[in-house]
Short mmCIF file of N, CA and C in Angstrom, two decimals:
data_model
loop_
_atom_site.label_atom_id
_atom_site.label_comp_id
_atom_site.label_asym_id
_atom_site.label_seq_id
_atom_site.Cartn_x
_atom_site.Cartn_y
_atom_site.Cartn_z
N UNK A 1 -6.77 13.58 48.96
CA UNK A 1 -6.38 14.75 48.19
C UNK A 1 -6.30 14.38 46.71
N UNK A 2 -7.02 15.09 45.88
CA UNK A 2 -7.01 14.76 44.45
C UNK A 2 -6.05 15.67 43.71
N UNK A 3 -5.50 15.13 42.64
CA UNK A 3 -4.55 15.92 41.85
C UNK A 3 -5.33 16.86 40.94
N UNK A 4 -4.76 17.99 40.61
CA UNK A 4 -5.47 18.93 39.73
C UNK A 4 -5.69 18.29 38.36
N UNK A 5 -6.83 18.61 37.78
CA UNK A 5 -7.16 18.03 36.47
C UNK A 5 -6.29 18.67 35.39
N UNK A 6 -5.89 17.83 34.43
CA UNK A 6 -5.06 18.29 33.32
C UNK A 6 -5.90 19.18 32.41
N UNK A 7 -5.39 20.34 32.03
CA UNK A 7 -6.15 21.22 31.13
C UNK A 7 -6.44 20.51 29.81
N UNK A 8 -7.60 20.78 29.21
CA UNK A 8 -7.98 20.10 27.95
C UNK A 8 -6.96 20.30 26.83
N UNK A 9 -6.37 21.48 26.71
CA UNK A 9 -5.40 21.73 25.64
C UNK A 9 -4.14 20.87 25.82
N UNK A 10 -3.79 20.58 27.09
CA UNK A 10 -2.63 19.72 27.33
C UNK A 10 -2.98 18.27 26.99
N UNK A 11 -4.19 17.87 27.34
CA UNK A 11 -4.65 16.52 26.97
C UNK A 11 -4.61 16.36 25.45
N UNK A 12 -5.03 17.41 24.75
CA UNK A 12 -5.03 17.39 23.28
C UNK A 12 -3.60 17.23 22.74
N UNK A 13 -2.66 17.94 23.34
CA UNK A 13 -1.26 17.84 22.91
C UNK A 13 -0.72 16.42 23.16
N UNK A 14 -1.10 15.84 24.28
CA UNK A 14 -0.64 14.48 24.59
C UNK A 14 -1.25 13.47 23.62
N UNK A 15 -2.49 13.69 23.22
CA UNK A 15 -3.13 12.80 22.24
C UNK A 15 -2.41 12.92 20.89
N UNK A 16 -2.08 14.15 20.49
CA UNK A 16 -1.34 14.36 19.24
C UNK A 16 0.01 13.66 19.29
N UNK A 17 0.67 13.76 20.43
CA UNK A 17 1.97 13.11 20.60
C UNK A 17 1.83 11.60 20.45
N UNK A 18 0.81 11.05 21.07
CA UNK A 18 0.58 9.61 20.98
C UNK A 18 0.30 9.19 19.53
N UNK A 19 -0.48 10.00 18.82
CA UNK A 19 -0.77 9.69 17.41
C UNK A 19 0.51 9.72 16.57
N UNK A 20 1.37 10.69 16.84
CA UNK A 20 2.64 10.77 16.11
C UNK A 20 3.51 9.55 16.41
N UNK A 21 3.52 9.12 17.67
CA UNK A 21 4.30 7.94 18.04
C UNK A 21 3.77 6.70 17.32
N UNK A 22 2.44 6.58 17.23
CA UNK A 22 1.84 5.44 16.52
C UNK A 22 2.17 5.51 15.03
N UNK A 23 2.15 6.71 14.48
CA UNK A 23 2.49 6.91 13.07
C UNK A 23 3.93 6.48 12.81
N UNK A 24 4.84 6.88 13.70
CA UNK A 24 6.25 6.51 13.56
C UNK A 24 6.40 4.99 13.63
N UNK A 25 5.69 4.35 14.56
CA UNK A 25 5.76 2.89 14.68
C UNK A 25 5.28 2.22 13.40
N UNK A 26 4.22 2.76 12.81
CA UNK A 26 3.70 2.21 11.56
C UNK A 26 4.73 2.34 10.43
N UNK A 27 5.38 3.49 10.36
CA UNK A 27 6.41 3.71 9.33
C UNK A 27 7.56 2.73 9.53
N UNK A 28 7.98 2.55 10.76
CA UNK A 28 9.09 1.64 11.04
C UNK A 28 8.73 0.20 10.65
N UNK A 29 7.49 -0.20 10.92
CA UNK A 29 7.03 -1.55 10.55
C UNK A 29 7.02 -1.70 9.03
N UNK A 30 6.52 -0.67 8.34
CA UNK A 30 6.50 -0.71 6.86
C UNK A 30 7.91 -0.82 6.31
N UNK A 31 8.84 -0.06 6.89
CA UNK A 31 10.23 -0.11 6.44
C UNK A 31 10.82 -1.51 6.63
N UNK A 32 10.51 -2.12 7.77
CA UNK A 32 11.02 -3.46 8.05
C UNK A 32 10.50 -4.46 7.02
N UNK A 33 9.20 -4.40 6.71
CA UNK A 33 8.63 -5.30 5.71
C UNK A 33 9.24 -5.06 4.34
N UNK A 34 9.47 -3.80 4.03
CA UNK A 34 10.05 -3.44 2.75
C UNK A 34 11.47 -3.97 2.62
N UNK A 35 12.25 -3.88 3.68
CA UNK A 35 13.62 -4.41 3.65
C UNK A 35 13.62 -5.92 3.42
N UNK A 36 12.66 -6.61 4.06
CA UNK A 36 12.56 -8.07 3.84
C UNK A 36 12.18 -8.36 2.39
N UNK A 37 11.25 -7.57 1.84
CA UNK A 37 10.83 -7.75 0.45
C UNK A 37 12.00 -7.52 -0.50
N UNK A 38 12.79 -6.48 -0.25
CA UNK A 38 13.94 -6.20 -1.10
C UNK A 38 14.97 -7.33 -1.01
N UNK A 39 15.21 -7.85 0.17
CA UNK A 39 16.17 -8.94 0.34
C UNK A 39 15.70 -10.19 -0.40
N UNK A 40 14.41 -10.50 -0.29
CA UNK A 40 13.86 -11.68 -0.98
C UNK A 40 13.95 -11.50 -2.50
N UNK A 41 13.64 -10.31 -2.96
CA UNK A 41 13.69 -10.03 -4.40
C UNK A 41 15.13 -10.14 -4.91
N UNK A 42 16.06 -9.59 -4.15
CA UNK A 42 17.48 -9.65 -4.53
C UNK A 42 17.96 -11.09 -4.60
N UNK A 43 17.57 -11.90 -3.62
CA UNK A 43 17.96 -13.32 -3.59
C UNK A 43 17.37 -14.05 -4.80
N UNK A 44 16.10 -13.77 -5.12
CA UNK A 44 15.46 -14.40 -6.28
C UNK A 44 16.18 -14.01 -7.57
N UNK A 45 16.57 -12.75 -7.69
CA UNK A 45 17.30 -12.30 -8.87
C UNK A 45 18.64 -13.02 -9.00
N UNK A 46 19.35 -13.13 -7.88
CA UNK A 46 20.64 -13.82 -7.91
C UNK A 46 20.48 -15.27 -8.38
N UNK A 47 19.49 -15.95 -7.83
CA UNK A 47 19.26 -17.36 -8.21
C UNK A 47 18.83 -17.47 -9.67
N UNK A 48 17.98 -16.56 -10.11
CA UNK A 48 17.48 -16.59 -11.48
C UNK A 48 18.60 -16.37 -12.48
N UNK A 49 19.55 -15.52 -12.14
CA UNK A 49 20.66 -15.23 -13.06
C UNK A 49 21.60 -16.43 -13.21
N UNK A 50 21.52 -17.38 -12.29
CA UNK A 50 22.34 -18.60 -12.39
C UNK A 50 21.73 -19.61 -13.37
N UNK A 51 20.44 -19.45 -13.66
CA UNK A 51 19.72 -20.40 -14.52
C UNK A 51 20.15 -20.19 -15.97
N UNK A 52 20.30 -21.29 -16.70
CA UNK A 52 20.64 -21.20 -18.12
C UNK A 52 19.47 -20.59 -18.88
N UNK A 53 19.78 -19.86 -19.95
CA UNK A 53 18.73 -19.14 -20.69
C UNK A 53 17.62 -20.06 -21.21
N UNK A 54 17.93 -21.24 -21.60
CA UNK A 54 16.91 -22.14 -22.16
C UNK A 54 16.13 -22.94 -21.13
N UNK A 55 16.53 -22.91 -19.87
CA UNK A 55 15.86 -23.69 -18.83
C UNK A 55 14.46 -23.15 -18.55
N UNK A 56 13.59 -24.08 -18.13
CA UNK A 56 12.24 -23.67 -17.74
C UNK A 56 12.28 -22.90 -16.43
N UNK A 57 11.54 -21.81 -16.39
CA UNK A 57 11.39 -21.05 -15.16
C UNK A 57 9.90 -20.77 -14.96
N UNK A 58 9.51 -20.59 -13.72
CA UNK A 58 8.11 -20.39 -13.39
C UNK A 58 7.98 -19.25 -12.39
N UNK A 59 6.83 -18.60 -12.42
CA UNK A 59 6.53 -17.59 -11.42
C UNK A 59 5.24 -17.98 -10.71
N UNK A 60 5.14 -17.56 -9.49
CA UNK A 60 3.97 -17.90 -8.69
C UNK A 60 2.89 -16.87 -8.93
N UNK A 61 1.68 -17.37 -9.16
CA UNK A 61 0.50 -16.50 -9.30
C UNK A 61 -0.57 -17.09 -8.40
N UNK A 62 -0.63 -16.58 -7.19
CA UNK A 62 -1.57 -17.15 -6.21
C UNK A 62 -1.07 -18.51 -5.79
N UNK A 63 -1.90 -19.53 -6.03
CA UNK A 63 -1.54 -20.90 -5.61
C UNK A 63 -1.00 -21.74 -6.76
N UNK A 64 -0.80 -21.12 -7.93
CA UNK A 64 -0.30 -21.90 -9.08
C UNK A 64 1.02 -21.31 -9.57
N UNK A 65 1.76 -22.12 -10.32
CA UNK A 65 2.98 -21.66 -10.96
C UNK A 65 2.71 -21.53 -12.45
N UNK A 66 3.21 -20.46 -13.03
CA UNK A 66 3.02 -20.20 -14.45
C UNK A 66 4.38 -20.16 -15.13
N UNK A 67 4.48 -20.84 -16.26
CA UNK A 67 5.73 -20.87 -17.00
C UNK A 67 6.01 -19.47 -17.54
N UNK A 68 7.27 -19.09 -17.50
CA UNK A 68 7.69 -17.78 -17.96
C UNK A 68 9.04 -17.91 -18.62
N UNK A 69 9.65 -16.78 -18.95
CA UNK A 69 11.01 -16.82 -19.47
C UNK A 69 11.93 -16.17 -18.44
N UNK A 70 13.18 -16.54 -18.50
CA UNK A 70 14.17 -16.00 -17.56
C UNK A 70 14.18 -14.47 -17.63
N UNK A 71 14.21 -13.91 -18.86
CA UNK A 71 14.29 -12.46 -19.01
C UNK A 71 13.06 -11.75 -18.48
N UNK A 72 11.86 -12.32 -18.72
CA UNK A 72 10.63 -11.70 -18.21
C UNK A 72 10.67 -11.64 -16.69
N UNK A 73 11.11 -12.72 -16.07
CA UNK A 73 11.17 -12.75 -14.61
C UNK A 73 12.23 -11.79 -14.08
N UNK A 74 13.36 -11.72 -14.75
CA UNK A 74 14.40 -10.77 -14.33
C UNK A 74 13.85 -9.34 -14.41
N UNK A 75 13.17 -9.03 -15.52
CA UNK A 75 12.61 -7.69 -15.68
C UNK A 75 11.59 -7.39 -14.57
N UNK A 76 10.71 -8.34 -14.29
CA UNK A 76 9.69 -8.16 -13.24
C UNK A 76 10.34 -7.95 -11.87
N UNK A 77 11.33 -8.78 -11.56
CA UNK A 77 11.97 -8.68 -10.26
C UNK A 77 12.77 -7.38 -10.11
N UNK A 78 13.43 -6.96 -11.19
CA UNK A 78 14.18 -5.70 -11.13
C UNK A 78 13.23 -4.53 -10.95
N UNK A 79 12.07 -4.57 -11.61
CA UNK A 79 11.07 -3.51 -11.45
C UNK A 79 10.53 -3.51 -10.01
N UNK A 80 10.27 -4.69 -9.50
CA UNK A 80 9.77 -4.81 -8.12
C UNK A 80 10.80 -4.25 -7.13
N UNK A 81 12.07 -4.54 -7.37
CA UNK A 81 13.14 -4.05 -6.50
C UNK A 81 13.23 -2.52 -6.56
N UNK A 82 13.14 -1.97 -7.77
CA UNK A 82 13.21 -0.50 -7.93
C UNK A 82 12.03 0.17 -7.25
N UNK A 83 10.84 -0.42 -7.38
CA UNK A 83 9.65 0.14 -6.72
C UNK A 83 9.82 0.10 -5.20
N UNK A 84 10.40 -0.97 -4.69
CA UNK A 84 10.64 -1.08 -3.25
C UNK A 84 11.64 -0.02 -2.79
N UNK A 85 12.66 0.23 -3.61
CA UNK A 85 13.63 1.28 -3.26
C UNK A 85 12.95 2.64 -3.20
N UNK A 86 12.09 2.92 -4.17
CA UNK A 86 11.37 4.19 -4.20
C UNK A 86 10.47 4.32 -2.97
N UNK A 87 9.73 3.26 -2.65
CA UNK A 87 8.88 3.29 -1.46
C UNK A 87 9.72 3.49 -0.21
N UNK A 88 10.91 2.90 -0.20
CA UNK A 88 11.81 3.06 0.94
C UNK A 88 12.24 4.50 1.11
N UNK A 89 12.52 5.18 0.01
CA UNK A 89 12.90 6.59 0.06
C UNK A 89 11.76 7.44 0.62
N UNK A 90 10.54 7.16 0.18
CA UNK A 90 9.37 7.89 0.67
C UNK A 90 9.20 7.66 2.18
N UNK A 91 9.35 6.41 2.61
CA UNK A 91 9.22 6.10 4.04
C UNK A 91 10.31 6.78 4.86
N UNK A 92 11.52 6.86 4.31
CA UNK A 92 12.62 7.55 5.01
C UNK A 92 12.25 9.01 5.26
N UNK A 93 11.71 9.66 4.22
CA UNK A 93 11.32 11.07 4.35
C UNK A 93 10.19 11.23 5.37
N UNK A 94 9.21 10.31 5.33
CA UNK A 94 8.12 10.36 6.30
C UNK A 94 8.65 10.18 7.71
N UNK A 95 9.58 9.25 7.87
CA UNK A 95 10.16 8.99 9.20
C UNK A 95 10.84 10.25 9.74
N UNK A 96 11.61 10.91 8.90
CA UNK A 96 12.31 12.13 9.33
C UNK A 96 11.30 13.20 9.76
N UNK A 97 10.24 13.39 8.94
CA UNK A 97 9.23 14.40 9.27
C UNK A 97 8.53 14.08 10.59
N UNK A 98 8.17 12.83 10.79
CA UNK A 98 7.45 12.44 12.01
C UNK A 98 8.36 12.59 13.23
N UNK A 99 9.63 12.21 13.08
CA UNK A 99 10.58 12.36 14.20
C UNK A 99 10.75 13.83 14.57
N UNK A 100 10.81 14.70 13.56
CA UNK A 100 10.93 16.14 13.83
C UNK A 100 9.68 16.65 14.54
N UNK A 101 8.51 16.21 14.06
CA UNK A 101 7.25 16.63 14.68
C UNK A 101 7.18 16.15 16.12
N UNK A 102 7.62 14.91 16.36
CA UNK A 102 7.62 14.36 17.72
C UNK A 102 8.50 15.20 18.64
N UNK A 103 9.65 15.55 18.16
CA UNK A 103 10.58 16.35 18.96
C UNK A 103 9.94 17.69 19.33
N UNK A 104 9.31 18.34 18.32
CA UNK A 104 8.64 19.62 18.57
C UNK A 104 7.50 19.46 19.57
N UNK A 105 6.71 18.39 19.41
CA UNK A 105 5.58 18.16 20.31
C UNK A 105 6.06 17.92 21.74
N UNK A 106 7.12 17.12 21.88
CA UNK A 106 7.66 16.83 23.21
C UNK A 106 8.18 18.10 23.87
N UNK A 107 8.86 18.94 23.10
CA UNK A 107 9.39 20.20 23.62
C UNK A 107 8.23 21.10 24.07
N UNK A 108 7.22 21.18 23.24
CA UNK A 108 6.05 22.02 23.53
C UNK A 108 5.36 21.56 24.81
N UNK A 109 5.18 20.26 24.95
CA UNK A 109 4.52 19.71 26.13
C UNK A 109 5.36 19.98 27.38
N UNK A 110 6.67 19.76 27.25
CA UNK A 110 7.57 20.00 28.39
C UNK A 110 7.49 21.46 28.83
N UNK A 111 7.50 22.38 27.86
CA UNK A 111 7.42 23.80 28.19
C UNK A 111 6.09 24.14 28.85
N UNK A 112 5.01 23.54 28.34
CA UNK A 112 3.68 23.77 28.92
C UNK A 112 3.64 23.31 30.38
N UNK A 113 4.20 22.14 30.61
CA UNK A 113 4.14 21.57 31.95
C UNK A 113 5.03 22.35 32.92
N UNK A 114 6.19 22.82 32.43
CA UNK A 114 7.09 23.60 33.29
C UNK A 114 6.43 24.92 33.70
N UNK A 115 5.77 25.55 32.73
CA UNK A 115 5.17 26.84 33.02
C UNK A 115 3.93 26.69 33.90
N UNK A 116 3.36 25.48 33.91
CA UNK A 116 2.17 25.25 34.71
C UNK A 116 0.99 26.07 34.24
N UNK A 117 1.06 26.47 33.00
CA UNK A 117 0.01 27.32 32.44
C UNK A 117 -1.34 26.62 32.46
N UNK A 118 -2.38 27.38 32.76
CA UNK A 118 -3.72 26.81 32.77
C UNK A 118 -4.50 27.20 31.51
N UNK A 119 -3.87 28.02 30.68
CA UNK A 119 -4.51 28.38 29.42
C UNK A 119 -3.61 27.93 28.28
N UNK A 120 -4.20 27.68 27.11
CA UNK A 120 -3.38 27.19 26.00
C UNK A 120 -2.36 28.22 25.56
N UNK A 121 -1.21 27.75 25.11
CA UNK A 121 -0.19 28.68 24.61
C UNK A 121 -0.63 29.24 23.28
N UNK A 122 -0.02 30.35 22.90
CA UNK A 122 -0.32 30.91 21.58
C UNK A 122 0.30 30.00 20.54
N UNK A 123 -0.39 29.87 19.45
CA UNK A 123 0.03 28.96 18.38
C UNK A 123 1.16 29.58 17.58
N UNK A 124 2.35 28.93 17.57
CA UNK A 124 3.49 29.41 16.80
C UNK A 124 3.31 29.16 15.32
N UNK A 125 2.75 28.01 15.02
CA UNK A 125 2.65 27.56 13.64
C UNK A 125 1.20 27.67 13.18
N UNK A 126 0.90 28.54 12.22
CA UNK A 126 -0.47 28.68 11.77
C UNK A 126 -0.98 27.42 11.05
N UNK A 127 -0.07 26.62 10.50
CA UNK A 127 -0.46 25.35 9.88
C UNK A 127 -0.51 24.28 10.96
N UNK A 128 -1.52 23.42 10.88
CA UNK A 128 -1.57 22.32 11.87
C UNK A 128 -1.29 21.03 11.18
#
C-alpha cells in the first residue's frame, strides 16, 4: 500500500520552510563570528590602552607587521568595534524577521496538513 503523494504546493511550502531554516542558521553563525570578532577587538583595545604613548606598536597586515602609533591603532580598533556593533544590529533584525516568517510558514503548513486540502490555499499575503 503506497502513501498518497504530497501535493506540489505543500512540497513548495516545505522547501520554503527549509530555506528559511537554513537562512536562520546562517544568520546565527554570522552572529557568533561577529561576537568573537567584537571580543577580540575589545581585548586588543584594552591591551593597547595599557601601552605607554611613546612605545612602539605594530599592526598586522597579512603576514607582516607594520609600525603604527598607539592612537592610530586605537582609532582603527574602535571603528572596527563600532562597525561590528552595527552589523550585529542588522543581524538581530534579520533574525527576528526570519523567525517570524518561520513561525508563519510552520502555522500555514500545519493548517494545510490538518485540512488535508488537495488544492493550494488562497494567498493571504500578496507579497511573497
